[in-house]
């Protein structure tokens, strides 16, 4: 995805770091704002009135480029809906409000809604065991219930990370059955369901919910959602796709930047539920109206429940760096001081970003096939109408931060390498001049930090409205720091002294290791004084030592590996821990 510069969730950099009083509108905007030339009975704006919004998308308003479809709702009177660029570069078919896009993560809210509807119909109970409907799952030590899937607290690994571990690429054929097979391969849960949250992006829970929908309703997910959701909601151009070979009318093709041009990036997924929803800007506009409508119906009441937070048994909510996760898998947060919900979908060359401001009754979204994040134009549309309502600026004024000046000697107390074992992430702090800088390993130039008045507290210097802080303390005599965004639960990193091995000592980690459930072998060897693993599909990954028997890589699927030893002190196993996987063991094959 191409990077675009803007603040907070409008900027993809945000995700990598982890992501009033009303004033009257100008008179010219207090009219019906609707630009779909295919819609009848709605006023058209003059070119002058269209220009401020249209200009946001000027980069994509060409027939030799893929593009976007944009939608906005503001109160009862203002709507905007228009397409820019090309849905099919071969036929030169233009994007319009009826063009279908794959929306990735946004699919999940409709799967959850289907389960809420089935419960309301009396066809299932949230307290039902998942194995009641999916008996091929193992019988775990602790009961796994539908409510744990809804609340993202199952204790299961993310099969998408397992899929990558097996060498599968995004464009490989992958079905719902394939996903169920990988889920079923896990014989023990990572934690007691309902006591912790799963990896934030995990597809596992939603995939199981999709299977339950089919078992309970006796229909495919496509058929059930069409009859019970999309037709009643008049979303006539929205559908789940369960066959990667299916031809979808009026679909925008997925494109990837390729030098000066674009090439088709085909998707071969058919695991509907967590993804594989195709929808249009017109249908999506209609969908988001339901979150603020005063019209009452059973279905609308269920839709509005999607904004409730996911919870654990003790009532704890999932406060991630992106915000508080909801049942509909959006993220509630304060955007420059205003309550907001954010959703996104990134898959192949498709990207969707949605921002909802409930108090302002404003929703802004962009769908694209343009291999771009699309958060910036979605936020710029919203800002066009509510910029004056934000209590906080778009960029933090560094001069107003209450800070102190520390000596270089004091700053050097915080220098060093830090490790988060749960997420398999390593970070580095170093002093340059009179500044403590923060960096990922391998990153040449770190970001500056600002010493705050509190002992051991620093704030990251960023060109956005995000307040990211580091708090250094001691834990059992060891230096640690917590990184916090002001939204999510802080992550703790512990200081470590990187270990190094010569070729002889590195040799103890070589050999082949096997995982029975995944039927997979990984073979470690030494190449250019570096520990390297070769796995399925000819994967080749380099590892770097962290501490004794612990290595990290620069890949998600092998975030960290920990080697274990037998009573004689010889390596006998290793396990993987990373975002989405916990303690996945491989046993050494003895020659």
Coordinates of C-alpha atoms in Angstrom, one line a residue:
X1 CA 0.0 0.0 0.0
X2 CA 1.2 3.5 -0.8
X3 CA 1.8 5.7 2.3
X4 CA -0.2 8.8 2.7
X5 CA 0.4 11.6 5.2
X6 CA -2.2 12.7 7.6
X7 CA -2.9 12.4 11.3
X8 CA -4.1 9.5 13.4
X9 CA -6.0 6.6 11.9
X10 CA -6.2 8.4 8.6
X11 CA -2.4 7.6 8.3
X12 CA -1.2 4.0 8.0
X13 CA 1.8 4.9 10.1
X14 CA -0.6 5.0 13.1
X15 CA -1.1 1.2 12.8
X16 CA 2.6 0.6 12.6
X17 CA 3.2 2.5 15.8
X18 CA 1.0 -0.2 17.4
X19 CA -2.2 1.9 13.3
X20 CA -17.9 21.1 21.6
X21 CA -19.9 23.4 20.8
X22 CA -21.3 23.1 17.2
X23 CA -20.8 26.0 14.7
X24 CA -23.2 26.5 11.9
X25 CA -22.2 25.3 8.4
X26 CA -21.8 27.7 5.5
X27 CA -25.2 28.2 3.9
X28 CA -24.3 26.7 0.6
X29 CA -23.8 23.3 2.3
X30 CA -27.2 23.2 4.0
X31 CA -28.8 21.4 1.0
X32 CA -29.0 17.9 -0.2
X33 CA -25.4 16.9 -1.1
X34 CA -25.7 14.0 -3.5
X35 CA -23.6 13.5 -6.6
X36 CA -24.6 10.1 -8.0
X37 CA -25.7 10.8 -11.6
X38 CA -27.5 7.4 -11.5
X39 CA -29.8 8.5 -8.7
X40 CA -33.1 10.3 -9.5
X41 CA -35.0 12.7 -7.4
X42 CA -32.1 14.2 -5.5
X43 CA -30.7 17.7 -6.1
X44 CA -27.5 18.2 -7.9
X45 CA -24.8 20.6 -6.8
X46 CA -23.2 23.1 -9.0
X47 CA -19.6 22.5 -10.0
X48 CA -18.5 25.2 -7.6
X49 CA -20.2 23.4 -4.7
X50 CA -18.8 20.0 -5.7
X51 CA -15.3 21.2 -6.1
X52 CA -14.0 21.2 -2.5
X53 CA -14.9 17.5 -2.1
X54 CA -14.1 16.5 -5.7
X55 CA -10.6 18.0 -5.4
X56 CA -9.7 15.5 -2.7
X57 CA -9.8 12.7 -5.3
X58 CA -8.1 14.5 -8.2
X59 CA -5.2 12.1 -8.1
X60 CA -7.6 9.2 -9.0
X61 CA -9.9 11.0 -11.4
X62 CA -8.3 9.4 -14.5
X63 CA -9.4 6.5 -16.8
X64 CA -5.9 5.0 -17.0
X65 CA -5.8 4.5 -13.2
X66 CA -7.7 2.4 -10.7
X67 CA -9.5 4.6 -8.2
X68 CA -12.1 5.1 -5.5
X69 CA -15.8 5.5 -4.6
X70 CA -16.5 8.0 -1.8
X71 CA -19.5 8.5 0.4
X72 CA -20.4 10.9 3.2
X73 CA -23.5 11.5 5.4
X74 CA -23.8 14.6 7.6
X75 CA -27.0 15.0 9.5
X76 CA -30.2 14.8 7.6
X77 CA -29.5 17.1 4.8
X78 CA -26.0 16.5 3.4
X79 CA -24.9 13.5 1.4
X80 CA -22.1 12.9 -1.0
X81 CA -21.7 9.9 -3.3
X82 CA -19.3 9.7 -6.3
X83 CA -16.8 7.5 -8.1
X84 CA -13.4 8.4 -9.5
X85 CA -11.0 6.4 -11.7
X86 CA -11.4 3.0 -13.3
X87 CA -12.9 -0.3 -12.2
X88 CA -11.4 -2.2 -15.0
X89 CA -8.3 -0.9 -16.8
X90 CA -8.8 -3.2 -19.8
X91 CA -12.4 -2.2 -20.6
X92 CA -11.9 1.4 -19.2
X93 CA -15.1 0.9 -17.2
X94 CA -15.4 3.9 -14.8
X95 CA -16.0 3.6 -11.0
X96 CA -19.4 4.8 -9.9
X97 CA -21.5 4.5 -6.7
X98 CA -22.8 1.1 -7.9
X99 CA -19.3 -0.4 -8.4
X100 CA -18.6 -3.4 -6.1
X101 CA -15.4 -3.5 -4.0
X102 CA -14.0 -6.2 -1.7
X103 CA -14.0 -4.6 1.8
X104 CA -12.0 -7.1 3.9
X105 CA -12.3 -6.4 7.6
X106 CA -15.6 -4.6 7.2
X107 CA -17.2 -8.0 6.3
X108 CA -17.1 -9.0 10.0
X109 CA -19.9 -6.8 11.2
X110 CA -22.4 -8.5 8.9
X111 CA -21.3 -12.0 10.1
X112 CA -21.7 -10.8 13.8
X113 CA -25.1 -9.3 12.9
X114 CA -26.3 -12.6 11.4
X115 CA -25.5 -14.4 14.7
X116 CA -27.3 -11.7 16.7
X117 CA -30.3 -12.2 14.4
X118 CA -30.3 -16.0 14.8
X119 CA -30.2 -15.6 18.6
X120 CA -33.1 -13.1 18.4
X121 CA -35.0 -15.7 16.2
X122 CA -34.4 -18.3 19.0
X123 CA -32.3 -20.6 16.8
X124 CA -29.2 -20.5 19.0
X125 CA -28.0 -19.2 22.4
X126 CA -24.9 -17.3 23.0
X127 CA -24.1 -19.8 25.8
X128 CA -24.2 -22.7 23.4
X129 CA -21.0 -24.7 23.0
X130 CA -19.3 -24.1 19.7
X131 CA -18.8 -27.8 19.3
X132 CA -22.6 -28.3 19.3
X133 CA -22.5 -26.9 15.8
X134 CA -18.9 -27.7 14.8
X135 CA -18.2 -31.1 16.3
X136 CA -15.0 -31.5 14.3
X137 CA -13.3 -29.1 16.7
X138 CA -11.3 -30.7 19.5
X139 CA -12.8 -31.0 22.9
X140 CA -10.8 -28.4 24.8
X141 CA -10.1 -28.5 28.5
X142 CA -12.3 -25.4 28.9
X143 CA -15.7 -24.9 27.3
X144 CA -15.7 -22.7 24.2
X145 CA -19.0 -20.8 23.7
X146 CA -20.5 -18.7 21.0
X147 CA -20.3 -15.7 23.3
X148 CA -16.5 -16.1 23.3
X149 CA -16.4 -15.9 19.5
X150 CA -18.6 -12.8 19.5
X151 CA -16.4 -11.2 22.2
X152 CA -13.1 -12.1 20.5
X153 CA -11.9 -14.1 23.5
X154 CA -11.7 -17.7 22.3
X155 CA -8.1 -18.6 23.1
X156 CA -7.6 -19.8 19.6
X157 CA -4.7 -18.9 17.3
X158 CA -5.2 -16.7 14.2
X159 CA -5.3 -19.1 11.4
X160 CA -4.2 -16.4 9.0
X161 CA -0.8 -16.3 10.7
X162 CA -0.7 -20.1 10.6
X163 CA -1.5 -20.0 6.9
X164 CA 1.5 -17.6 6.4
X165 CA 3.6 -19.9 8.6
X166 CA 2.9 -22.7 6.1
X167 CA 4.2 -20.6 3.2
X168 CA 0.8 -19.6 1.7
X169 CA 0.6 -16.2 -0.1
X170 CA -2.2 -13.8 -0.2
X171 CA -3.1 -14.7 -3.8
X172 CA -3.1 -18.5 -3.1
X173 CA -6.4 -20.3 -3.3
X174 CA -7.8 -20.6 0.2
X175 CA -11.3 -21.7 1.2
X176 CA -13.5 -21.7 4.2
X177 CA -12.8 -25.5 4.5
X178 CA -9.1 -24.7 4.6
X179 CA -9.6 -22.2 7.4
X180 CA -11.6 -24.7 9.4
X181 CA -8.9 -27.3 9.0
X182 CA -6.2 -25.0 10.3
X183 CA -8.4 -24.0 13.3
X184 CA -9.1 -27.6 14.1
X185 CA -5.4 -28.5 14.2
X186 CA -5.0 -26.6 17.4
X187 CA -5.5 -29.1 20.3
X188 CA -5.2 -26.8 23.3
X189 CA -6.4 -23.2 23.8
X190 CA -4.0 -20.5 24.6
X191 CA -6.1 -19.3 27.6
X192 CA -9.4 -20.0 29.3
X193 CA -12.1 -18.5 27.0
X194 CA -13.5 -15.2 28.2
X195 CA -10.5 -14.4 30.3
X196 CA -8.3 -12.7 27.7
X197 CA -8.7 -11.2 24.2
X198 CA -7.4 -12.8 21.1
X199 CA -5.0 -11.2 18.6
X200 CA -6.7 -8.0 17.5
X201 CA -6.8 -8.9 13.8
X202 CA -7.6 -12.6 14.2
X203 CA -10.0 -14.1 11.6
X204 CA -10.6 -17.3 13.6
X205 CA -13.6 -16.3 15.7
X206 CA -15.5 -14.8 12.7
X207 CA -14.8 -17.9 10.6
X208 CA -16.3 -20.1 13.2
X209 CA -19.3 -17.8 13.5
X210 CA -19.8 -18.1 9.7
X211 CA -19.8 -21.9 10.0
X212 CA -22.3 -21.7 12.9
X213 CA -24.6 -19.5 10.7
X214 CA -24.6 -22.1 8.0
X215 CA -25.2 -25.0 10.4
X216 CA -28.1 -23.3 12.2
X217 CA -29.8 -21.7 9.3
X218 CA -29.3 -24.6 6.8
X219 CA -28.2 -22.0 4.2
X220 CA -25.0 -20.8 2.9
X221 CA -23.7 -17.5 4.4
X222 CA -24.3 -15.9 1.1
X223 CA -28.0 -17.0 1.0
X224 CA -28.7 -16.2 4.6
X225 CA -27.3 -12.7 4.6
X226 CA -29.0 -11.9 1.3
X227 CA -32.4 -13.0 2.5
X228 CA -32.2 -11.7 6.1
X229 CA -29.9 -8.7 5.9
X230 CA -29.2 -7.2 2.5
X231 CA -32.7 -7.4 0.9
X232 CA -34.5 -6.0 4.0
X233 CA -31.8 -3.3 4.2
X234 CA -32.1 -2.5 0.5
X235 CA -28.4 -3.3 0.0
X236 CA -29.2 -5.0 -3.3
X237 CA -25.6 -4.9 -4.6
X238 CA -24.0 -6.4 -1.5
X239 CA -23.0 -10.1 -1.2
X240 CA -20.6 -12.5 0.4
X241 CA -18.6 -14.4 -2.2
X242 CA -17.9 -18.0 -1.3
X243 CA -16.4 -19.0 -4.7
X244 CA -13.2 -17.4 -5.8
X245 CA -14.0 -18.4 -9.4
X246 CA -17.4 -16.7 -9.3
X247 CA -18.0 -13.8 -11.7
X248 CA -19.2 -10.7 -9.8
X249 CA -21.1 -8.2 -12.0
X250 CA -19.8 -4.6 -12.0
X251 CA -16.9 -5.4 -9.8
X252 CA -13.8 -3.2 -9.4
X253 CA -10.7 -5.3 -10.1
X254 CA -7.9 -5.4 -7.6
X255 CA -4.8 -3.6 -8.8
X256 CA -1.2 -3.3 -7.4
X257 CA 1.2 -0.5 -8.2
X258 CA 3.9 -1.8 -10.7
X259 CA 6.5 0.8 -11.6
X260 CA 4.8 3.6 -13.4
X261 CA 1.6 1.7 -13.8
X262 CA -0.6 -0.9 -12.2
X263 CA -1.1 -4.7 -12.6
X264 CA -4.0 -6.9 -11.7
X265 CA -3.6 -8.5 -8.2
X266 CA -6.0 -11.4 -8.2
X267 CA -7.6 -12.7 -5.0
X268 CA -8.3 -16.4 -4.7
X269 CA -10.1 -16.4 -1.3
X270 CA -13.4 -18.0 -0.6
X271 CA -13.4 -17.9 3.2
X272 CA -16.4 -15.7 3.6
X273 CA -17.2 -14.3 7.0
X274 CA -14.1 -12.5 8.1
X275 CA -13.6 -11.2 4.6
X276 CA -14.9 -11.6 1.0
X277 CA -17.8 -9.2 1.2
X278 CA -18.4 -7.2 -1.9
X279 CA -20.4 -4.0 -1.6
X280 CA -20.9 -0.6 -3.2
X281 CA -20.6 3.0 -2.0
X282 CA -24.3 3.4 -2.5
X283 CA -25.1 0.3 -0.3
X284 CA -22.5 1.3 2.3
X285 CA -24.0 4.8 2.6
X286 CA -27.4 3.2 3.2
X287 CA -25.9 0.8 5.8
X288 CA -24.3 3.5 7.9
X289 CA -27.5 5.5 8.0
X290 CA -28.9 2.7 10.2
X291 CA -26.5 3.4 13.0
X292 CA -28.1 6.8 13.7
X293 CA -31.6 6.5 12.5
X294 CA -34.5 7.0 14.9
X295 CA -36.6 4.5 13.0
X296 CA -37.2 1.4 15.1
X297 CA -37.2 -2.2 14.0
X298 CA -35.8 -5.4 15.3
X299 CA -33.1 -5.5 12.7
X300 CA -32.1 -1.8 13.2
X301 CA -31.9 -2.4 17.0
X302 CA -29.5 -5.3 16.3
X303 CA -27.4 -3.2 14.0
X304 CA -27.0 -0.5 16.6
X305 CA -25.9 -3.2 19.1
X306 CA -22.8 -3.6 16.9
X307 CA -21.3 -0.5 18.6
X308 CA -21.3 -2.2 22.0
X309 CA -17.8 -3.1 23.2
X310 CA -16.6 -6.7 23.3
X311 CA -16.1 -7.8 26.9
X312 CA -14.5 -10.5 29.0
X313 CA -16.3 -12.4 31.7
X314 CA -15.3 -9.8 34.3
X315 CA -16.6 -6.9 32.1
X316 CA -13.1 -5.8 30.8
X317 CA -13.2 -4.2 27.4
X318 CA -10.6 -4.6 24.6
X319 CA -8.7 -1.3 24.7
X320 CA -6.3 -1.6 21.8
X321 CA -4.0 1.1 20.4
X322 CA -6.5 1.6 17.7
X323 CA -9.4 2.1 20.2
X324 CA -12.0 0.1 22.0
X325 CA -13.1 -2.9 19.9
X326 CA -16.8 -3.3 19.3
X327 CA -18.9 -6.3 18.5
X328 CA -19.0 -5.0 14.9
X329 CA -15.1 -5.0 15.0
X330 CA -14.9 -1.2 14.7
X331 CA -12.6 0.8 17.0
X332 CA -14.1 3.5 19.3
X333 CA -11.7 6.3 20.2
X334 CA -11.4 10.1 20.6
X335 CA -10.4 11.6 17.3
X336 CA -8.9 15.0 18.2
X337 CA -11.3 15.0 21.2
X338 CA -14.4 13.9 19.4
X339 CA -15.9 10.4 20.0
X340 CA -15.5 8.4 16.8
X341 CA -15.6 4.9 15.3
X342 CA -13.1 3.7 12.8
X343 CA -13.1 0.7 10.5
X344 CA -10.9 -0.4 7.7
X345 CA -10.4 -3.2 5.2
X346 CA -7.2 -3.9 3.4
X347 CA -6.9 -6.9 1.1
X348 CA -5.0 -7.3 -2.2
X349 CA -5.3 -3.9 -4.0
X350 CA -8.5 -3.1 -2.2
X351 CA -8.7 -0.7 0.7
X352 CA -11.6 0.8 2.6
X353 CA -11.6 3.3 5.4
X354 CA -14.6 4.5 7.4
X355 CA -14.9 7.2 10.1
X356 CA -18.1 7.8 12.0
X357 CA -18.6 10.7 14.4
X358 CA -21.9 9.9 16.2
X359 CA -22.4 13.2 18.0
X360 CA -22.0 15.1 14.7
X361 CA -24.1 12.4 12.9
X362 CA -21.3 12.3 10.2
X363 CA -20.0 9.2 8.4
X364 CA -17.3 9.4 5.8
X365 CA -15.8 6.5 3.9
X366 CA -13.7 5.7 0.8
X367 CA -13.6 2.3 -1.0
X368 CA -10.7 1.8 -3.5
X369 CA -9.1 -0.7 -5.8
X370 CA -6.1 1.6 -6.1
X371 CA -3.5 -0.1 -3.8
X372 CA -3.6 2.8 -1.4
X373 CA -4.6 3.0 2.2
X374 CA -7.4 5.6 1.6
X375 CA -7.6 6.9 5.1
X376 CA -6.5 10.4 4.2
X377 CA -9.3 11.2 1.7
X378 CA -11.9 9.7 4.1
X379 CA -10.7 11.9 6.9
X380 CA -10.4 15.0 4.6
X381 CA -14.0 14.7 3.6
X382 CA -15.1 14.6 7.2
X383 CA -12.8 17.5 8.1
X384 CA -14.3 19.6 5.4
X385 CA -17.5 19.7 7.5
X386 CA -16.4 19.4 11.1
X387 CA -12.9 20.9 11.3
X388 CA -14.2 23.7 13.5
X389 CA -15.8 21.2 16.0
X390 CA -12.6 19.4 17.0
X391 CA -11.6 20.4 20.5
X392 CA -8.0 19.4 19.8
X393 CA -5.6 20.4 17.0
X394 CA -4.6 18.1 14.1
X395 CA -0.9 18.3 15.2
X396 CA 0.5 18.5 18.7
X397 CA 2.2 21.8 19.4
X398 CA 5.5 20.6 20.9
X399 CA 6.2 23.9 22.4
X400 CA 3.2 23.5 24.7
X401 CA 4.3 20.1 26.1
X402 CA 5.4 20.5 29.7
X403 CA 8.8 19.1 29.5
X404 CA 12.2 19.2 31.2
X405 CA 15.8 19.2 30.0
X406 CA 17.8 16.2 31.0
X407 CA 21.6 15.7 30.9
X408 CA 23.1 13.4 28.4
X409 CA 24.2 11.2 31.2
X410 CA 20.7 10.9 32.5
X411 CA 19.3 10.1 29.0
X412 CA 21.9 7.4 28.6
X413 CA 20.3 5.6 31.6
X414 CA 17.4 4.7 29.3
X415 CA 19.5 3.6 26.4
X416 CA 19.4 0.0 25.3
X417 CA 17.4 -2.8 23.8
X418 CA 13.9 -3.7 25.0
X419 CA 11.8 -6.8 24.3
X420 CA 8.1 -7.7 24.5
X421 CA 7.9 -11.4 24.7
X422 CA 4.1 -11.7 24.2
X423 CA 4.2 -9.8 20.9
X424 CA 7.7 -10.8 19.9
X425 CA 8.7 -7.2 19.3
X426 CA 12.1 -5.6 20.0
X427 CA 12.8 -1.9 20.3
X428 CA 15.8 0.3 20.8
X429 CA 16.4 3.6 22.6
X430 CA 19.6 5.5 21.9
X431 CA 21.0 9.0 22.6
X432 CA 21.9 11.3 19.7
X433 CA 23.1 14.7 20.7
X434 CA 20.9 15.7 23.6
X435 CA 17.9 13.6 22.5
X436 CA 16.7 10.1 23.4
X437 CA 15.5 8.4 20.2
X438 CA 13.1 5.4 19.8
X439 CA 13.5 2.9 16.9
X440 CA 12.6 -0.5 15.7
X441 CA 15.6 -2.8 15.2
X442 CA 17.0 -2.3 11.8
X443 CA 15.6 1.2 11.6
X444 CA 18.5 3.6 10.9
X445 CA 16.9 6.8 12.2
X446 CA 14.7 6.7 15.2
X447 CA 12.0 9.2 16.3
X448 CA 12.8 11.9 18.8
X449 CA 11.3 11.8 22.3
X450 CA 10.6 14.7 24.7
X451 CA 11.3 14.3 28.5
X452 CA 8.2 15.0 30.5
X453 CA 8.1 16.4 34.0
X454 CA 7.4 13.0 35.6
X455 CA 10.5 11.0 36.3
X456 CA 11.2 8.4 33.6
X457 CA 8.4 9.7 31.3
X458 CA 8.9 10.6 27.7
X459 CA 6.5 11.6 24.8
X460 CA 7.2 10.6 21.2
X461 CA 7.6 13.5 18.9
X462 CA 5.2 12.9 16.0
X463 CA 3.5 15.1 13.3
X464 CA 0.0 14.1 14.3
X465 CA -2.6 14.4 17.1
X466 CA -1.5 11.1 18.7
X467 CA 0.0 11.2 22.2
X468 CA 2.3 8.3 22.6
X469 CA 4.2 8.0 25.8
X470 CA 6.9 5.9 27.4
X471 CA 7.2 5.3 31.1
X472 CA 10.4 3.8 32.4
X473 CA 10.4 2.0 35.7
X474 CA 12.1 -0.9 37.5
X475 CA 10.7 -4.4 37.8
X476 CA 12.7 -6.8 40.0
X477 CA 15.7 -4.6 39.4
X478 CA 15.3 -4.7 35.6
X479 CA 14.6 -1.6 33.6
X480 CA 11.2 -1.8 31.8
X481 CA 9.0 0.7 30.0
X482 CA 5.3 0.9 29.1
X483 CA 4.3 2.3 25.8
X484 CA 0.8 3.9 25.8
X485 CA -1.3 5.8 23.3
X486 CA -3.8 7.3 25.6
X487 CA -6.4 4.8 24.3
X488 CA -5.2 1.2 24.7
X489 CA -3.8 -0.8 27.5
X490 CA 0.0 -0.1 27.7
X491 CA 2.4 -2.7 26.4
X492 CA 5.4 -3.5 28.6
X493 CA 8.9 -4.0 27.3
X494 CA 11.9 -5.3 29.3
X495 CA 15.5 -4.3 28.8
X496 CA 17.8 -7.0 27.6
X497 CA 21.4 -7.4 26.6
X498 CA 21.6 -8.8 23.1
X499 CA 23.4 -12.1 23.0
X500 CA 25.7 -13.2 20.2
X501 CA 26.9 -16.6 19.0
X502 CA 29.8 -17.7 17.0
X503 CA 29.4 -20.3 14.3
X504 CA 30.2 -23.2 16.7
X505 CA 27.7 -22.2 19.4
X506 CA 25.1 -21.3 16.7
X507 CA 25.3 -24.9 15.5
X508 CA 23.4 -26.2 18.5
X509 CA 20.2 -24.7 17.0
X510 CA 20.5 -26.4 13.7
X511 CA 18.5 -29.4 12.6
X512 CA 14.9 -30.3 11.5
X513 CA 11.8 -29.8 13.7
X514 CA 8.3 -31.2 13.2
X515 CA 4.8 -30.2 14.1
X516 CA 2.4 -33.1 13.9
X517 CA -0.9 -31.1 13.8
X518 CA 0.4 -28.9 10.8
X519 CA 2.3 -31.8 9.2
X520 CA 5.2 -29.4 8.7
X521 CA 9.0 -29.6 9.0
X522 CA 11.3 -26.6 9.4
X523 CA 15.0 -27.0 9.0
X524 CA 17.6 -24.7 10.6
X525 CA 21.0 -24.2 9.2
X526 CA 23.8 -21.6 9.3
X527 CA 24.4 -19.4 6.3
X528 CA 26.8 -16.5 6.4
X529 CA 27.1 -16.8 10.2
X530 CA 23.3 -16.4 10.5
X531 CA 20.7 -18.9 11.7
X532 CA 18.3 -19.5 8.8
X533 CA 15.2 -21.7 8.6
X534 CA 13.8 -23.3 5.5
X535 CA 10.1 -24.4 5.6
X536 CA 7.1 -25.2 3.4
X537 CA 6.9 -23.6 0.0
X538 CA 10.6 -22.9 0.2
X539 CA 10.3 -20.2 2.8
X540 CA 13.7 -18.8 3.9
X541 CA 13.8 -16.7 7.0
X542 CA 16.8 -15.3 8.9
X543 CA 16.8 -15.2 12.7
X544 CA 18.7 -12.9 15.1
X545 CA 19.5 -13.7 18.7
X546 CA 17.8 -11.8 21.5
X547 CA 18.7 -13.5 24.7
X548 CA 19.8 -17.1 25.5
X549 CA 17.8 -19.6 23.4
X550 CA 15.5 -16.8 22.0
X551 CA 15.6 -15.5 18.4
X552 CA 13.6 -13.0 16.5
X553 CA 12.9 -12.5 12.8
X554 CA 11.5 -9.7 10.7
X555 CA 8.4 -11.7 9.7
X556 CA 5.0 -11.8 11.4
X557 CA 4.7 -15.6 11.4
X558 CA 8.1 -16.1 13.1
X559 CA 8.0 -13.1 15.4
X560 CA 10.1 -15.0 17.9
X561 CA 11.1 -18.5 18.5
X562 CA 12.2 -20.0 21.9
X563 CA 14.3 -23.1 21.9
X564 CA 13.9 -25.5 24.8
X565 CA 16.3 -28.1 26.2
X566 CA 16.1 -31.5 27.7
X567 CA 17.6 -32.6 31.0
X568 CA 21.0 -33.1 29.4
X569 CA 21.0 -29.5 28.1
X570 CA 20.5 -30.3 24.4
X571 CA 18.0 -28.5 22.2
X572 CA 14.8 -30.7 21.8
X573 CA 12.1 -28.3 20.8
X574 CA 11.2 -24.8 19.8
X575 CA 8.0 -22.8 20.0
X576 CA 6.7 -19.8 18.2
X577 CA 5.2 -16.8 19.9
X578 CA 4.0 -13.8 17.8
X579 CA 0.9 -11.7 17.2
X580 CA -1.8 -14.3 16.6
X581 CA 0.2 -17.4 17.8
X582 CA 1.2 -18.5 21.3
X583 CA 3.5 -21.3 22.1
X584 CA 3.2 -23.4 18.9
X585 CA 5.7 -26.2 19.5
X586 CA 7.9 -28.1 17.0
X587 CA 9.8 -31.1 18.1
X588 CA 13.4 -31.9 16.9
X589 CA 13.7 -34.8 14.6
X590 CA 16.4 -37.2 15.9
X591 CA 18.5 -38.6 13.0

